[in-house]
PDB file of N, CA and C in Angstrom:
ATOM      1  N   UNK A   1     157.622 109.933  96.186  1.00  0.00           N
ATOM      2  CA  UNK A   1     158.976 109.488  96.463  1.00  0.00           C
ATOM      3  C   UNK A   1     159.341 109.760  97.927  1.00  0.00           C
ATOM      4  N   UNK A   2     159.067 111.158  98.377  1.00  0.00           N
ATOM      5  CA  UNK A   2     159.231 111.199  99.781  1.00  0.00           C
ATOM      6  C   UNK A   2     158.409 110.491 100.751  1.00  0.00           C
ATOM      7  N   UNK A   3     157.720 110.022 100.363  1.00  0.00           N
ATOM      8  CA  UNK A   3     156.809 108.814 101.637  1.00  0.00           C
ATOM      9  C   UNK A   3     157.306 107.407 101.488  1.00  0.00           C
ATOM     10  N   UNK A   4     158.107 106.907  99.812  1.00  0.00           N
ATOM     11  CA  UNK A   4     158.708 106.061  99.897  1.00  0.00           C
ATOM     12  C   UNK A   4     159.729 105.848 100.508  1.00  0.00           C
ATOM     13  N   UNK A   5     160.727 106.892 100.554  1.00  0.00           N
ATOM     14  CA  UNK A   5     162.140 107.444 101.379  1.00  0.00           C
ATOM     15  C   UNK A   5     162.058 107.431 102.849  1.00  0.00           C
ATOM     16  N   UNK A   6     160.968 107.810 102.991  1.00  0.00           N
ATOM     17  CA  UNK A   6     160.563 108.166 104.514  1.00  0.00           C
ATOM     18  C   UNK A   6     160.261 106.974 105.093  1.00  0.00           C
ATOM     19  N   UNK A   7     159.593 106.010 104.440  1.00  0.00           N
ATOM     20  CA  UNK A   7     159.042 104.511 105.445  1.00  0.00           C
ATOM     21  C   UNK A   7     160.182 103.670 105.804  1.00  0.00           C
ATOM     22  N   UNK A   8     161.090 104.058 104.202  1.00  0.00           N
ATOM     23  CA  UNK A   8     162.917 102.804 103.947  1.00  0.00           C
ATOM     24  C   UNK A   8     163.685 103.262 105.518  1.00  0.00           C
ATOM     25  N   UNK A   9     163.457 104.811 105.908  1.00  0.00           N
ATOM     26  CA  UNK A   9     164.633 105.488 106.785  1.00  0.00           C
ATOM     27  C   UNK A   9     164.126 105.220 107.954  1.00  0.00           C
ATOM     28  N   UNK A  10     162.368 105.501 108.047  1.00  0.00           N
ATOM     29  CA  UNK A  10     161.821 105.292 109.314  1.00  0.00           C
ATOM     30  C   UNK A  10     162.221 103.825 110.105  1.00  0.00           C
ATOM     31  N   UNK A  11     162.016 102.508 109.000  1.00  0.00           N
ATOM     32  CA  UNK A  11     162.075 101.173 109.093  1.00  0.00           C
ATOM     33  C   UNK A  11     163.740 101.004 109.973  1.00  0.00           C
ATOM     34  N   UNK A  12     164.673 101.301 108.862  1.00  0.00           N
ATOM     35  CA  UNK A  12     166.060 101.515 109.460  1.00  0.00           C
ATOM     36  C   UNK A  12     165.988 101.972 110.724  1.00  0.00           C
ATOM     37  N   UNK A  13     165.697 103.370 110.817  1.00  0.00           N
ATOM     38  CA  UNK A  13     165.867 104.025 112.393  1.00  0.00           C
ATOM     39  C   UNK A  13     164.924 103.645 113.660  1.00  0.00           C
ATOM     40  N   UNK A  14     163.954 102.413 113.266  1.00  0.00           N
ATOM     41  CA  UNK A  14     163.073 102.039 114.207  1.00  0.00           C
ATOM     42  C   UNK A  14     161.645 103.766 114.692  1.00  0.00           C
ATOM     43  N   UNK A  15     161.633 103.908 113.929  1.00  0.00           N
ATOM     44  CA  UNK A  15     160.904 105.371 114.423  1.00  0.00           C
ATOM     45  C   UNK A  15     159.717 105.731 113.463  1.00  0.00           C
ATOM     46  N   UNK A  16     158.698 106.566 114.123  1.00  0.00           N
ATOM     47  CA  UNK A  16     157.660 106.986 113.288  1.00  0.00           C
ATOM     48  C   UNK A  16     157.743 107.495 111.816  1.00  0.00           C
ATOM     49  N   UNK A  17     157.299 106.884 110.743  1.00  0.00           N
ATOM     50  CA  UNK A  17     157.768 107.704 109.746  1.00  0.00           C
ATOM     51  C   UNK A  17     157.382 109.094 109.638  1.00  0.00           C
ATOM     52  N   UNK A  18     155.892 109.362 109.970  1.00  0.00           N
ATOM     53  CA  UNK A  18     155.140 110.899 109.868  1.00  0.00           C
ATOM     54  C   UNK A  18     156.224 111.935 110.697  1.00  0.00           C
ATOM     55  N   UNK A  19     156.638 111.674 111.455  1.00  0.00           N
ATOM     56  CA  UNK A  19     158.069 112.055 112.246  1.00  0.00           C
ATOM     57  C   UNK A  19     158.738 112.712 111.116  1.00  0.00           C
ATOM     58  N   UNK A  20     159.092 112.050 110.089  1.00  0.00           N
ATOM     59  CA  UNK A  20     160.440 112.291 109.776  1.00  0.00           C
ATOM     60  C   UNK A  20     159.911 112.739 108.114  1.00  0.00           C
ATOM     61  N   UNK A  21     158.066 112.791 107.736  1.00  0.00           N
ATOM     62  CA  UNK A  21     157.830 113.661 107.009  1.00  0.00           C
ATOM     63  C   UNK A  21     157.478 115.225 107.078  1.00  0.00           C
ATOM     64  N   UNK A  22     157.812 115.441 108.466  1.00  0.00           N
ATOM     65  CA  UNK A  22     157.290 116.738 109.188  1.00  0.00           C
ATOM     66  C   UNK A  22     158.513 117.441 108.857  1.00  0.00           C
ATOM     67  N   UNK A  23     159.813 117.348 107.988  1.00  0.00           N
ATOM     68  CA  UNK A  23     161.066 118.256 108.238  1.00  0.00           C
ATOM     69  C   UNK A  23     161.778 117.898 108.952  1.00  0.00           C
ATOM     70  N   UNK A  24     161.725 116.584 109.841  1.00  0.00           N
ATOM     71  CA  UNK A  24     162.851 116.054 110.421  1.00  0.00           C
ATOM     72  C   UNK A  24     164.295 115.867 110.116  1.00  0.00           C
ATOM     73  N   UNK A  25     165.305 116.381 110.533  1.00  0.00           N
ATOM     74  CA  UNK A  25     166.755 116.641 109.986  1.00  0.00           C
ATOM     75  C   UNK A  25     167.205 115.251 110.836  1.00  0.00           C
ATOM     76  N   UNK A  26     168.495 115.088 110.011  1.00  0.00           N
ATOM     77  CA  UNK A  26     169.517 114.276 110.974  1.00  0.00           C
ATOM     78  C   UNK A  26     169.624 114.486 112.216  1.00  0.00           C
ATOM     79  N   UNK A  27     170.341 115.417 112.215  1.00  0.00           N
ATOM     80  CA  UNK A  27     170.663 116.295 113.281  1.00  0.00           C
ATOM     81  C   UNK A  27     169.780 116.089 114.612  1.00  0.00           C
ATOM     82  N   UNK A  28     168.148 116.376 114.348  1.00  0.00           N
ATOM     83  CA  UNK A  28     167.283 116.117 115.775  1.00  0.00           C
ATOM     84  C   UNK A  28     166.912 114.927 115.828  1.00  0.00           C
ATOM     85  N   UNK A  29     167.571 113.992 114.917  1.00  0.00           N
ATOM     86  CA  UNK A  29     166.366 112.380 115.089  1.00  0.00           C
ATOM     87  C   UNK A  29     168.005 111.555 116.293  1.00  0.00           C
ATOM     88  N   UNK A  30     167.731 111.390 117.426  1.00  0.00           N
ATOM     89  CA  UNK A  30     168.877 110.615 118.071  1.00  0.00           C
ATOM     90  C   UNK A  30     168.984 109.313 117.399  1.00  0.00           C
ATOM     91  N   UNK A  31     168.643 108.586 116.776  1.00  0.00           N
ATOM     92  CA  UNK A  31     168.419 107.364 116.315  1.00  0.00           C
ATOM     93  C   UNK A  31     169.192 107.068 115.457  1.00  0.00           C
ATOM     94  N   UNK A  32     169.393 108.495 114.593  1.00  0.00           N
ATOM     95  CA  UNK A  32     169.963 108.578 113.100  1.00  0.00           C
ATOM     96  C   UNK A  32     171.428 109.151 113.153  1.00  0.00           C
ATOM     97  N   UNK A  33     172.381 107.757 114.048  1.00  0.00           N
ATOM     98  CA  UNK A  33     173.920 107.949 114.218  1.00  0.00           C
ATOM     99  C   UNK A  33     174.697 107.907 113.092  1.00  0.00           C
ATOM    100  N   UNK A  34     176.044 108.114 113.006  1.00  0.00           N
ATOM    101  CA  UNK A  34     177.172 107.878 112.065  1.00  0.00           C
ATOM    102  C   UNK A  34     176.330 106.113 111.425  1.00  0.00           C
ATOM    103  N   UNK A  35     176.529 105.073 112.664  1.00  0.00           N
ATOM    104  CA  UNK A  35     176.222 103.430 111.755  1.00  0.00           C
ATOM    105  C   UNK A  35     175.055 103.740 111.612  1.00  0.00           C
ATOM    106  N   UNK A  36     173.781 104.523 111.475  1.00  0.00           N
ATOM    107  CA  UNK A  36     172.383 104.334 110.982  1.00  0.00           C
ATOM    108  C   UNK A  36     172.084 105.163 109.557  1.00  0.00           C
ATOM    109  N   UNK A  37     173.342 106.180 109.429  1.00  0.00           N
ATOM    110  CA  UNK A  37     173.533 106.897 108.173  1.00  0.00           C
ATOM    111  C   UNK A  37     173.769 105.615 106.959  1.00  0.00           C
ATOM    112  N   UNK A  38     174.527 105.208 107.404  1.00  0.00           N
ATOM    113  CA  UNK A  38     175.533 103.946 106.708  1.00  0.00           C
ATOM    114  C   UNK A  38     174.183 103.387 106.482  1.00  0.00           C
ATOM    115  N   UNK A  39     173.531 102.481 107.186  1.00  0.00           N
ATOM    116  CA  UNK A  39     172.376 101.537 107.228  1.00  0.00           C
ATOM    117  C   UNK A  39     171.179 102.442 105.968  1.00  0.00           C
ATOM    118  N   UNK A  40     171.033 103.589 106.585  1.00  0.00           N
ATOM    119  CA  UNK A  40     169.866 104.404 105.651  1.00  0.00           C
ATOM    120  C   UNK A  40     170.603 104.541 104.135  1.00  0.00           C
ATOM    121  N   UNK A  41     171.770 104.596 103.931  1.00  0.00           N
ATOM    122  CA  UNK A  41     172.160 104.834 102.892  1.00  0.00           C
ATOM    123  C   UNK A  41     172.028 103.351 102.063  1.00  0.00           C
ATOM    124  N   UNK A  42     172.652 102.426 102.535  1.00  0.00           N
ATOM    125  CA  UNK A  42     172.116 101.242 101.948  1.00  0.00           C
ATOM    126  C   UNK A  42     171.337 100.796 101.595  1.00  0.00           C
ATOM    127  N   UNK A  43     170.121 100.744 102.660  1.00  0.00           N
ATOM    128  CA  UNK A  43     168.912 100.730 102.512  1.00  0.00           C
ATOM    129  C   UNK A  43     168.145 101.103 101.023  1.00  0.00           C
ATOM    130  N   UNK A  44     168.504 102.347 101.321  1.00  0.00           N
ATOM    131  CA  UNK A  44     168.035 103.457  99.850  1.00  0.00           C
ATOM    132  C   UNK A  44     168.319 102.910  98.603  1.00  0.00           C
ATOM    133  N   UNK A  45     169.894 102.850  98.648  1.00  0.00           N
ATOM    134  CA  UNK A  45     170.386 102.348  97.416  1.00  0.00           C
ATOM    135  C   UNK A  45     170.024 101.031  96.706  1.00  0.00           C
ATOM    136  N   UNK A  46     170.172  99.942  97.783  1.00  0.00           N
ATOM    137  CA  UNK A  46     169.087  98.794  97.565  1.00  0.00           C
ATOM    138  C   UNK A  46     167.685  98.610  97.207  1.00  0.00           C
ATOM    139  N   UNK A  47     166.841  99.862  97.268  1.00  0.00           N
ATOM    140  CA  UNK A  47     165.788  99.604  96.826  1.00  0.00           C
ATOM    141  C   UNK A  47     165.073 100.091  95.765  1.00  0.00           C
ATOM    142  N   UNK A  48     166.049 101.253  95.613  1.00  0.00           N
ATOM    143  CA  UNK A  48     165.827 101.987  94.417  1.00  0.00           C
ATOM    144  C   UNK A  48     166.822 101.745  93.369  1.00  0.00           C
ATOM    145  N   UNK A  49     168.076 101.144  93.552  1.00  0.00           N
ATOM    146  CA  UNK A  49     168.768 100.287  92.779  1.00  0.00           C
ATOM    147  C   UNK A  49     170.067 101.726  92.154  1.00  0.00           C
ATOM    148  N   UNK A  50     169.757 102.841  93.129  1.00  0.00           N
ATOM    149  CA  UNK A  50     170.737 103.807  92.845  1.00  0.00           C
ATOM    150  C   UNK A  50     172.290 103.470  93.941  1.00  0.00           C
ATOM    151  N   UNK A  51     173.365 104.522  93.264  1.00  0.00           N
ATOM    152  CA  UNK A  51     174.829 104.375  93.903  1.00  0.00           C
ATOM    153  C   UNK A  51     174.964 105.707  94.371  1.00  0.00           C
ATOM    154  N   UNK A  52     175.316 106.257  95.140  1.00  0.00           N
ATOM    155  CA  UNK A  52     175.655 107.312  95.347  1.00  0.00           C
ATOM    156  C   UNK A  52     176.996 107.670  95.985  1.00  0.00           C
ATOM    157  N   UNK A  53     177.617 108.731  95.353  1.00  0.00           N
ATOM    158  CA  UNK A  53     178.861 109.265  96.329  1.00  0.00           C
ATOM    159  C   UNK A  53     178.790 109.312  97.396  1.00  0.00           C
ATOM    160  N   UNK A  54     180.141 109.530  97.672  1.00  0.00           N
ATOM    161  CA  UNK A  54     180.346 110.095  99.385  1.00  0.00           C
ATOM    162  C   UNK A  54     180.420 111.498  99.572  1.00  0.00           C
ATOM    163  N   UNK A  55     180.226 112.519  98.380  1.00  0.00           N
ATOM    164  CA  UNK A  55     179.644 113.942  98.585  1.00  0.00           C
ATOM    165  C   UNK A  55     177.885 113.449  98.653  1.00  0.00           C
ATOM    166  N   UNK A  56     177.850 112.703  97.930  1.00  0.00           N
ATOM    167  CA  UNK A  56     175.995 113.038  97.816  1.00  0.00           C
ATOM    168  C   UNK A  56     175.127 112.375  99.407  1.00  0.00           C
ATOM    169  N   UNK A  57     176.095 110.985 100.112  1.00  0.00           N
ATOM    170  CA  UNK A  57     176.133 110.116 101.324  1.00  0.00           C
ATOM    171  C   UNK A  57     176.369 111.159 102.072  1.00  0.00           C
ATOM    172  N   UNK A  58     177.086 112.059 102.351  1.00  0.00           N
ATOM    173  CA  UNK A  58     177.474 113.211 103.342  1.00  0.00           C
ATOM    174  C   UNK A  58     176.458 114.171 103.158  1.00  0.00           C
ATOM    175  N   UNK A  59     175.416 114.555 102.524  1.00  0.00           N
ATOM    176  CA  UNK A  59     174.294 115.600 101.846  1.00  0.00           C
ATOM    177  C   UNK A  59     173.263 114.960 102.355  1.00  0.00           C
ATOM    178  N   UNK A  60     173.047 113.702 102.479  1.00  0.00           N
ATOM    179  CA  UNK A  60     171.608 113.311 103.114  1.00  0.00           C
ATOM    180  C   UNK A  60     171.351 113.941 104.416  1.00  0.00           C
ATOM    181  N   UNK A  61     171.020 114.921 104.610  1.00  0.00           N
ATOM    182  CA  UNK A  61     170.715 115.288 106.255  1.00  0.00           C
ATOM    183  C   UNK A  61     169.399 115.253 106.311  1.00  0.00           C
ATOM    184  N   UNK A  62     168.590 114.849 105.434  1.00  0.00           N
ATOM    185  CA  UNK A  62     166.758 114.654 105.951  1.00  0.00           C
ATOM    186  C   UNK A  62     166.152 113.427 104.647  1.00  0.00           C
ATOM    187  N   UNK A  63     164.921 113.482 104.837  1.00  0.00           N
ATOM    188  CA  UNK A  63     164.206 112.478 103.929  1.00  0.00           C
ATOM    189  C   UNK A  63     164.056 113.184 102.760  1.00  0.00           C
ATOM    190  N   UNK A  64     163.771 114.548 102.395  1.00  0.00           N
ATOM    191  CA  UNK A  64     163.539 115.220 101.352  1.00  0.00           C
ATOM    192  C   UNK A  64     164.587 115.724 100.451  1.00  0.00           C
ATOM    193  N   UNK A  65     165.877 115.504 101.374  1.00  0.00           N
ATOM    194  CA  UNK A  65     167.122 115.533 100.759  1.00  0.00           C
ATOM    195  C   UNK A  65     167.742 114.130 100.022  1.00  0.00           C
ATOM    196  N   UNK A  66     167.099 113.355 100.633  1.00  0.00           N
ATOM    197  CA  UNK A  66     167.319 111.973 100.221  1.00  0.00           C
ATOM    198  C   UNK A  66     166.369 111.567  98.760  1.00  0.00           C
ATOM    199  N   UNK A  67     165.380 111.820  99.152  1.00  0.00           N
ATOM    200  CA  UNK A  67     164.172 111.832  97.726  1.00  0.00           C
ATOM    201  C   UNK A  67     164.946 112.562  96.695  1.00  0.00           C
ATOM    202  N   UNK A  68     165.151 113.798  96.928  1.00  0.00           N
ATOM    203  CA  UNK A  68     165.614 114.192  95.736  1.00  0.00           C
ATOM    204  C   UNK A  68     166.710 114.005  94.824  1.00  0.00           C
ATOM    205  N   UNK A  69     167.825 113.278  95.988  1.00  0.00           N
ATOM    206  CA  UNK A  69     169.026 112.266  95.279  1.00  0.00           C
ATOM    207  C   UNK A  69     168.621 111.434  94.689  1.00  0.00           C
ATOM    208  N   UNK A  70     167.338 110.758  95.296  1.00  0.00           N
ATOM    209  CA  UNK A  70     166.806 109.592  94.497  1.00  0.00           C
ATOM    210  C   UNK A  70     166.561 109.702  93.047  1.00  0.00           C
ATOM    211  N   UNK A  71     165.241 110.640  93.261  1.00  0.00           N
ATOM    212  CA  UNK A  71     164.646 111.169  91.794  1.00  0.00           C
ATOM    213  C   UNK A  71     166.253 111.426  90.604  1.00  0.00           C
ATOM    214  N   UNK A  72     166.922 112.261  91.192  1.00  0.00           N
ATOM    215  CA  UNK A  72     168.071 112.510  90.188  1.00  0.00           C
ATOM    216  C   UNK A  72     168.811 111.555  89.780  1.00  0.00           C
ATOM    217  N   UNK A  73     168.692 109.923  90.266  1.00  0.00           N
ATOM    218  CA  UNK A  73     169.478 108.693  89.809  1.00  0.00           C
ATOM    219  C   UNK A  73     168.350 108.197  88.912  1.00  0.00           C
ATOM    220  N   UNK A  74     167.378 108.542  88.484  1.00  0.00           N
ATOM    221  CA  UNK A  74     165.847 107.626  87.800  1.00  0.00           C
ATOM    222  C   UNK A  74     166.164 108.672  87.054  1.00  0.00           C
ATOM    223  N   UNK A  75     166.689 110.212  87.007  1.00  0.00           N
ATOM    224  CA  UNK A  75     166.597 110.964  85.654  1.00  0.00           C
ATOM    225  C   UNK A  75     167.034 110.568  84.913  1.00  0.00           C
TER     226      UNK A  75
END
């Protein structure tokens, strides 16, 4: 799931995915602004066919944080 998460966010943010399977946070990727949160969040939701809040949209700060929102919408 996290290499699936990771290619959807990499694709969005124009950037290496292995990048952003190394522990890459929001926070250090410059790419990954307020409109690319928005974009990654869509992204996600569109492909995995999940909805998520705007507590759980505000919680994505990496790819492994994102996977695991994922996994918990397929539980």
């Amino acid at each position: 799931m996290k290499e699936s998460v990771a290619r959807i966010v990499a694709e969005v943010l124009e950037v290496d995915a292995s990048a952003l399977l190394s522990g890459a946070m929001r926070e250090n990727v410059p790419e990954w602004t307020s409109l690319a949160h928005l974009r990654v969040v869509t992204a996600v939701e569109r492909e995995f066919g999940a909805s998520f809040t705007m507590e759980e949209i505000a919680s994505m700060d990496g790819v492994e944080r994102i996977a695991k929102l994922v996994e918990g919408e397929s539980a």
